[in-house]
Structure formats: C-alpha cells, structure tokens
CSV table of C-alpha atoms in Angstrom, one decimal:
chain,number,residue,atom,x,y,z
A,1,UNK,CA,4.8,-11.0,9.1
A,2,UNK,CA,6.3,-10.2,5.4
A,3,UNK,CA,9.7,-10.4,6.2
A,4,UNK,CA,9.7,-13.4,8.5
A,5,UNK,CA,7.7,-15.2,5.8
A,6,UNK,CA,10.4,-13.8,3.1
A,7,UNK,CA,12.9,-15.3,5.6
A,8,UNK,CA,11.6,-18.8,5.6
A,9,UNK,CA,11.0,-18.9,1.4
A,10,UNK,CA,14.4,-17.9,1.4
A,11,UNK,CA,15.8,-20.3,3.5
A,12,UNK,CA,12.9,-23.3,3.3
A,13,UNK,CA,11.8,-23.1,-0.4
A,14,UNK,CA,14.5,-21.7,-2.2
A,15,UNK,CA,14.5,-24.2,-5.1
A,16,UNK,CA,10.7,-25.1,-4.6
A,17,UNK,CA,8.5,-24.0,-7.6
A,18,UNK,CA,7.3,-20.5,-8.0
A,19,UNK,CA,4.7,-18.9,-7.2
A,20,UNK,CA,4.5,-19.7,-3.6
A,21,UNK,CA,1.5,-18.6,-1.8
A,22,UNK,CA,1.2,-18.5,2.1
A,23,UNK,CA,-1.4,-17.7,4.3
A,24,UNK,CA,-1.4,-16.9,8.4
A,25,UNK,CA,-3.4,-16.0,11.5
A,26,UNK,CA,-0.5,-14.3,13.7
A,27,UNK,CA,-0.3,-11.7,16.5
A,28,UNK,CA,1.6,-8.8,16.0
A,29,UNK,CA,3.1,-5.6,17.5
A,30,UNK,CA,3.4,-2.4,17.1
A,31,UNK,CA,4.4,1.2,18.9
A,32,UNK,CA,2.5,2.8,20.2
A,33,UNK,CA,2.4,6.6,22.0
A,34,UNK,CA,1.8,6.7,25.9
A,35,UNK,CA,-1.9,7.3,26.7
A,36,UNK,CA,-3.3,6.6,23.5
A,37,UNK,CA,-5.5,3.6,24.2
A,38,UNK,CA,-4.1,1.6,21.6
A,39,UNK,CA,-2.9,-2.2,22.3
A,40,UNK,CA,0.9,-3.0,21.2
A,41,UNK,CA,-0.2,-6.1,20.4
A,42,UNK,CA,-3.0,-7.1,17.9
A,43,UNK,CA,-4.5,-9.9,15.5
A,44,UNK,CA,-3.3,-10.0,11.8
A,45,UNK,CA,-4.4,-12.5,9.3
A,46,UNK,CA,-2.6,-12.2,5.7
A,47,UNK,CA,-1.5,-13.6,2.3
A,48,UNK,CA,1.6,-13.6,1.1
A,49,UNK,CA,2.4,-14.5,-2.7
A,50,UNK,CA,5.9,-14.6,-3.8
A,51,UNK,CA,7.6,-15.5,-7.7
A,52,UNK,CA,4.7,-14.3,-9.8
A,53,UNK,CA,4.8,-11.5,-12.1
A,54,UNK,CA,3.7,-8.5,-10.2
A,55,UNK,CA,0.6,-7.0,-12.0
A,56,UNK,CA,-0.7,-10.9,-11.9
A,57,UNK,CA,0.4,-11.0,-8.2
A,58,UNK,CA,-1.1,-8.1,-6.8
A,59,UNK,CA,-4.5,-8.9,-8.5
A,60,UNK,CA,-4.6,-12.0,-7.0
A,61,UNK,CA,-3.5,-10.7,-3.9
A,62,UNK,CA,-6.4,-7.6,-4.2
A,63,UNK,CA,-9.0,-10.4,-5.0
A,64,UNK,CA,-8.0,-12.6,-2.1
A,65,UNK,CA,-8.2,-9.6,0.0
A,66,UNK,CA,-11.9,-7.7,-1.0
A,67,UNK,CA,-13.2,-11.8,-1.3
A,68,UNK,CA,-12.0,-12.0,2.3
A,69,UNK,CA,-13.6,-8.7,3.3
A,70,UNK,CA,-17.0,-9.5,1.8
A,71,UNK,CA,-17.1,-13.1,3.0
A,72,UNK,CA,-17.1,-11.5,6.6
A,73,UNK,CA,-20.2,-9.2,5.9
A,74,UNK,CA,-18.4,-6.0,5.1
A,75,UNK,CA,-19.9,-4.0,2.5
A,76,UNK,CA,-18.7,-0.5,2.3
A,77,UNK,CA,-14.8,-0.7,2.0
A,78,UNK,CA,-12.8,0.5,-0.6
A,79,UNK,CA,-9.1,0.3,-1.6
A,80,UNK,CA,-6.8,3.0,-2.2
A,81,UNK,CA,-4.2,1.9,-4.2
A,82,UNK,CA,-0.9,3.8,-5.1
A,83,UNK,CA,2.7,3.1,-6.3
A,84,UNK,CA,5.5,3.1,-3.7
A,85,UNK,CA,8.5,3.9,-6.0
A,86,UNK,CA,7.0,6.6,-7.3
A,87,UNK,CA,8.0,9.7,-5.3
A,88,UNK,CA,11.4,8.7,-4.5
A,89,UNK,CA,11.7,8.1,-8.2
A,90,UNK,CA,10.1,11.7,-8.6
A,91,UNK,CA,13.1,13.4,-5.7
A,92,UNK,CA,16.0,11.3,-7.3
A,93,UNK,CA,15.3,12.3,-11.0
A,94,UNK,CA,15.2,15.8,-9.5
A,95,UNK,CA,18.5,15.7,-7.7
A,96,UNK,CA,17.4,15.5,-4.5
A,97,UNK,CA,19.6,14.3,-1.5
A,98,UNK,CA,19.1,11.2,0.6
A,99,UNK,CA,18.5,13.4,3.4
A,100,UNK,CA,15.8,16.1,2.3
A,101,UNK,CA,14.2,12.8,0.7
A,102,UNK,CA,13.9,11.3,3.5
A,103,UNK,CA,11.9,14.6,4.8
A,104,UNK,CA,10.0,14.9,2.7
A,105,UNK,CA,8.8,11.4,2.3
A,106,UNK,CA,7.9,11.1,6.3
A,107,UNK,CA,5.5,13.7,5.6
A,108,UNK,CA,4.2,12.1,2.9
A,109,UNK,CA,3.6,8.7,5.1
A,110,UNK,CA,1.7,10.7,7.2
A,111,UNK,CA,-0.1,12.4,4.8
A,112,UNK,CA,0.2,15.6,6.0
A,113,UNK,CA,0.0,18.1,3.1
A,114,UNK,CA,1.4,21.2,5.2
A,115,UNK,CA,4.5,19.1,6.2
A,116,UNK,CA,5.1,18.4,2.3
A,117,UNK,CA,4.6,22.1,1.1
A,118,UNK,CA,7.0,23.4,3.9
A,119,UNK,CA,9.6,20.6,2.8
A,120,UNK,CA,9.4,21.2,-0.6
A,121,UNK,CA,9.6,24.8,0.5
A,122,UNK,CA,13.6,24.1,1.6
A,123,UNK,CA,14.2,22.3,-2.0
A,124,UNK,CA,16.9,23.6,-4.2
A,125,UNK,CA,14.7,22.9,-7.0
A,126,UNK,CA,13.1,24.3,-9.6
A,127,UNK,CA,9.4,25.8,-9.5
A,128,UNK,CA,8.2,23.8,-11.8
A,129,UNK,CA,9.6,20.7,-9.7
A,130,UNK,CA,8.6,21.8,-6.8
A,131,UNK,CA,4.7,22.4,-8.2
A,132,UNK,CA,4.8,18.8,-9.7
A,133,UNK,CA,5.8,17.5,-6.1
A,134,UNK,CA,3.1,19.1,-4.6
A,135,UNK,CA,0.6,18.0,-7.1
A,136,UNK,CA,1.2,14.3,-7.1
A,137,UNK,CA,0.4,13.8,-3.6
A,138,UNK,CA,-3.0,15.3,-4.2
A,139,UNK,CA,-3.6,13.1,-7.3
A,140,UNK,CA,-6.3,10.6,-7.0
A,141,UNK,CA,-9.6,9.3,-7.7
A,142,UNK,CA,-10.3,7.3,-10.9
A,143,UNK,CA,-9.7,10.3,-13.2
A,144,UNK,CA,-6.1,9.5,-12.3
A,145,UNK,CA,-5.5,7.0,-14.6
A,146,UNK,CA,-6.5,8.5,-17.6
A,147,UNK,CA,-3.8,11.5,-17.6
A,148,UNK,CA,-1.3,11.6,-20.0
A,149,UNK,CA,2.0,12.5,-18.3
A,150,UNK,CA,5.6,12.2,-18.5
A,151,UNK,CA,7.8,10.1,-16.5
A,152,UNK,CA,8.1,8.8,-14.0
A,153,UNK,CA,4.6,9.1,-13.6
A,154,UNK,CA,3.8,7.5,-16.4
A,155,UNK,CA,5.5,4.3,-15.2
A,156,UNK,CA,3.5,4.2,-12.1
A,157,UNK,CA,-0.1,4.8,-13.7
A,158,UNK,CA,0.6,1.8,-16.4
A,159,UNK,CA,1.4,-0.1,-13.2
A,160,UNK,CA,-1.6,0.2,-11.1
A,161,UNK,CA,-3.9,0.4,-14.4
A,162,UNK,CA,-2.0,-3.0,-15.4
A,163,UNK,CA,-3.5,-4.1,-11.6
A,164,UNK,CA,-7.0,-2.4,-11.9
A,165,UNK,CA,-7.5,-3.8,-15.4
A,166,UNK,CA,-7.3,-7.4,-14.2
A,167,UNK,CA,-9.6,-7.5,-11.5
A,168,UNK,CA,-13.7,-8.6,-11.6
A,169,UNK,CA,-15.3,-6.0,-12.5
A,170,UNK,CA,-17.1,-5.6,-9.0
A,171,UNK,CA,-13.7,-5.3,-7.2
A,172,UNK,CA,-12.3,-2.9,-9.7
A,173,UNK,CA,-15.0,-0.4,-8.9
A,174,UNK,CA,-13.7,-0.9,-5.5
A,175,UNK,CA,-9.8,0.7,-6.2
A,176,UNK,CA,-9.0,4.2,-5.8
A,177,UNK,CA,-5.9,5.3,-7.3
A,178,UNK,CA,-4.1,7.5,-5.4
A,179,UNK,CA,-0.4,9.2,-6.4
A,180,UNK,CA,-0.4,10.6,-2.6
A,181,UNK,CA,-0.5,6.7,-0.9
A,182,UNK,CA,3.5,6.1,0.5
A,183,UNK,CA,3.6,2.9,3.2
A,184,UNK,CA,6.1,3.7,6.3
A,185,UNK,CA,7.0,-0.5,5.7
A,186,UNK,CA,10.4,0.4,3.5
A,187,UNK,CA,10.2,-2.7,1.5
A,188,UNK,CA,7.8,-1.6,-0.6
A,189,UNK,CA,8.5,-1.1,-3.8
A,190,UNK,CA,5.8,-0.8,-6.2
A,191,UNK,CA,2.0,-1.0,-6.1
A,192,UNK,CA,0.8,-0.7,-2.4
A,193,UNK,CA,-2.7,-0.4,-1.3
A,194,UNK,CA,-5.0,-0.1,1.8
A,195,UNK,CA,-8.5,-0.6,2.7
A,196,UNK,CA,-10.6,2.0,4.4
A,197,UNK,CA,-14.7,2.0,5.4
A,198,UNK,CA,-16.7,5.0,6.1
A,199,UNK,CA,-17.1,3.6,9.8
A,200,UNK,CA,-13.3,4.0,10.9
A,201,UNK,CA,-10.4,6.6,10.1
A,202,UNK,CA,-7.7,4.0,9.7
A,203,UNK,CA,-7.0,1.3,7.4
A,204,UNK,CA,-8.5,-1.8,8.1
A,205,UNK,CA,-5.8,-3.6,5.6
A,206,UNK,CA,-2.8,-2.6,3.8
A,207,UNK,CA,-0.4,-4.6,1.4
A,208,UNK,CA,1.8,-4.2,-1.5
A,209,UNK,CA,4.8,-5.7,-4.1
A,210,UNK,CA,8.3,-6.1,-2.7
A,211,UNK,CA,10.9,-6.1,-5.1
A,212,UNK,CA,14.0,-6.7,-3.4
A,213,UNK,CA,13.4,-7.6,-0.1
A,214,UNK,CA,13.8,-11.5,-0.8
A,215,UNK,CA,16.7,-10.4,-2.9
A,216,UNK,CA,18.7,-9.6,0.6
A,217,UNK,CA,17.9,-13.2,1.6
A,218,UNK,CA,19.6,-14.5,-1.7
A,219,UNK,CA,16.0,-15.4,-3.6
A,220,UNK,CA,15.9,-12.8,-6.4
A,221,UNK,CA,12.2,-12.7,-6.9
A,222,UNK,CA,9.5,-10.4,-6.0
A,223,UNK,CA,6.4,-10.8,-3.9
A,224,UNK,CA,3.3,-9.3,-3.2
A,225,UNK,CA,1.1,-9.4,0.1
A,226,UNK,CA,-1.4,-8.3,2.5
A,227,UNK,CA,-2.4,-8.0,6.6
A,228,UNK,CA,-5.8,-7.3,7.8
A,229,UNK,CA,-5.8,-5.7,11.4
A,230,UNK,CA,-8.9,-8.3,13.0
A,231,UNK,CA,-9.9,-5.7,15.3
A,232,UNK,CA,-10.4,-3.1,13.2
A,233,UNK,CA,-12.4,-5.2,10.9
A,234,UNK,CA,-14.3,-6.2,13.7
A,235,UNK,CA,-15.0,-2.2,15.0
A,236,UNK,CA,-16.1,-1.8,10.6
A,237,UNK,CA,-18.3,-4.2,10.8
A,238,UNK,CA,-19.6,-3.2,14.1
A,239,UNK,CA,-20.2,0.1,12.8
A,240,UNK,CA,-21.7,-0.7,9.6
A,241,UNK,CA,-24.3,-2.7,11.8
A,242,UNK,CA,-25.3,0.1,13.8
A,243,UNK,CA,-25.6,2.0,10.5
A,244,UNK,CA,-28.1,-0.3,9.2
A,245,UNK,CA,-29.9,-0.9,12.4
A,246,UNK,CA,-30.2,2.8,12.7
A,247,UNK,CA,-31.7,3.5,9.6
C-alpha cells in the first residue's frame, strides 16, 4: 500500500503540514508460483509516516510496529534491520555496471550466499573488492555496529545506530543489525527492516525509509513505513501457543 498512499499525500496533502501519519487495514496481492499453496491475496495492516526526519521516522515507525506485535500476544519476534542503499552504494563506488548490479543484487534479495559468491565471481574487480562484497552480506548481529570501517559502510552503520539508539530500551534489544538485509520493493532507500519469530521462516512484517519515491509524485520529502502480513502473525502466534502449551 506505500505507493498508493505516497500517491494520495502527493496529490491530497501536498501543502498539509508535515509529518503526516497514516494507518490501514487493506488486502493485498502478490505472485505467487503454481502449486505452492500460497494465497495471491492476503491481509495487510500498516503505518505509513511521511515528512519527518528519517532516523526520528523510522523509530517511531519500529515502535508502532513491536507495540503492535506485543499488544497481540507475540512475544518472541525480533527485527532485522539493515540499510537498503548500502550495496548498491558498495557496486557503484566500485565501478560496477547497472547490469552486473542488478545480478548481483537479486541474489542478495534472496539471500542466497552461493548466488552472490558466483556473481561476484564474474566482477572485473579487484580481490580486495570483491572480498569486501562478500563479507558485508554476512555482517550482522549487534557486534555490527561497533566496527570501525570506511565508507560507505560507515554511512549505513551511523544510520541504523542513529535508529537503534532512539528506541525504548526493551525494543532496542529487539533489532538485529544486519549488512546482508536488501528488500525486492525498489523504493527503498535507506534503513529497511523485517520481523521474524522462531515459529515461521518468513517475515511476519517488513518496512523501511523511502527517499524519493514521493519525489516522482512532485512532494520532495521522505517517508518511512511498515506492513504486517495478518496471516502470518496469526500462524506466529499460533505456534508460539502450542509452544507454551507443550512445555
């Protein structure tokens, strides 16, 4: 629903006073391969917040979220959160074409490590590029954010620290940076995040800042925002039942 929503700001509240904060209960649709038991269609509920300055924004908009989560029962979830412009950043500052990017950074969305090595493989680039490419997908885990490294890098860890810093306590313990975390929605831009449970292999929630996607709808500002996937919550919370019961 972000860029219907980014659609109506542009075109209903383009001179209303920023931030603006939306909210919705919507279906949705996806693709989905033959046979695979998945519906097309499915129940979202999300936030989306648009004008604020973004480390502010995606707080609030990773508060809203793990608030929501708990208020519902779930207990075990966690939130990977990563940075978006951070690998293409990586590829262009290393000369790489539009093309091979692009490669590369579908096997990155579906995090398949082999996929990444054997693109990286084809690079006319360095070693040493090519070994710092192959170690940023694998960075993560709270350690993360106490490197010292160069840039772009650097960048991206001030970003999502600048995020993690300003949450509760409680929810902070909650984040899990991690450099490998690349959304397949294109208008992301900076921090994105999702949230997992132990009971289910998918992400229950995912979200992130948008830098320029309201910007092609002639309202220069960013936004941040989130979806929640109401069956899968359901099937975590199902599963964390039977966890307990079982006990």
């Amino acid at each position: 629903m972000t860029v219907p929503i980014a659609r109506v700001a542009s075109s209903r509240y383009r001179d209303a006073e920023l931030p603006l904060r939306f909210c919705y209960v919507a279906p949705a649709y996806r693709a989905v391969m033959a046979n695979s038991g998945r519906p097309r269609e499915f129940l979202q509920a999300g936030i989306e917040l648009i004008g604020a300055e973004p480390a502010a924004a995606c707080a609030e908009a990773l508060t809203v979220l793990c608030k929501a989560l708990e208020a519902t029962g779930l207990k075990r979830f966690f939130v990977g959160i990563g940075d978006a412009g951070l690998y293409p950043s990586l590829l262009n500052s290393f000369g790489v074409d539009d093309a091979a990017s692009q490669a590369v950074l579908r096997e990155l969305g579906d995090r398949d490590f082999v996929g990444i090595d054997r693109e990286l493989a084809a690079l006319e680039i360095t070693d040493e590029q090519a070994a710092i490419l192959a170690r940023v997908p694998r960075m993560r885990g709270a350690k993360v954010l106490q490197e010292e490294v160069a840039e772009p890098l650097n960048s991206s860890l001030s970003g999502i620290r600048a995020v993690v810093d300003a949450l509760p306590s409680d929810l902070a313990e909650r984040m899990i940076p991690d450099l490998g975390r690349f959304p397949r929605m294109g208008y992301y831009s900076g921090v994105v995040f999702e949230v997992y449970d132990p009971e289910l292999g998918e992400p229950i929630a995912t979200g992130g800042f948008y830098g320029e996607l309201l910007g092609r709808f002639g309202m220069p500002v960013g936004g941040v925002g989130f979806a929640i996937d109401v069956d899968l919550l359901h099937a975590a919370l199902a599963g964390e039942e039977r966890g307990e019961t079982g006990r």
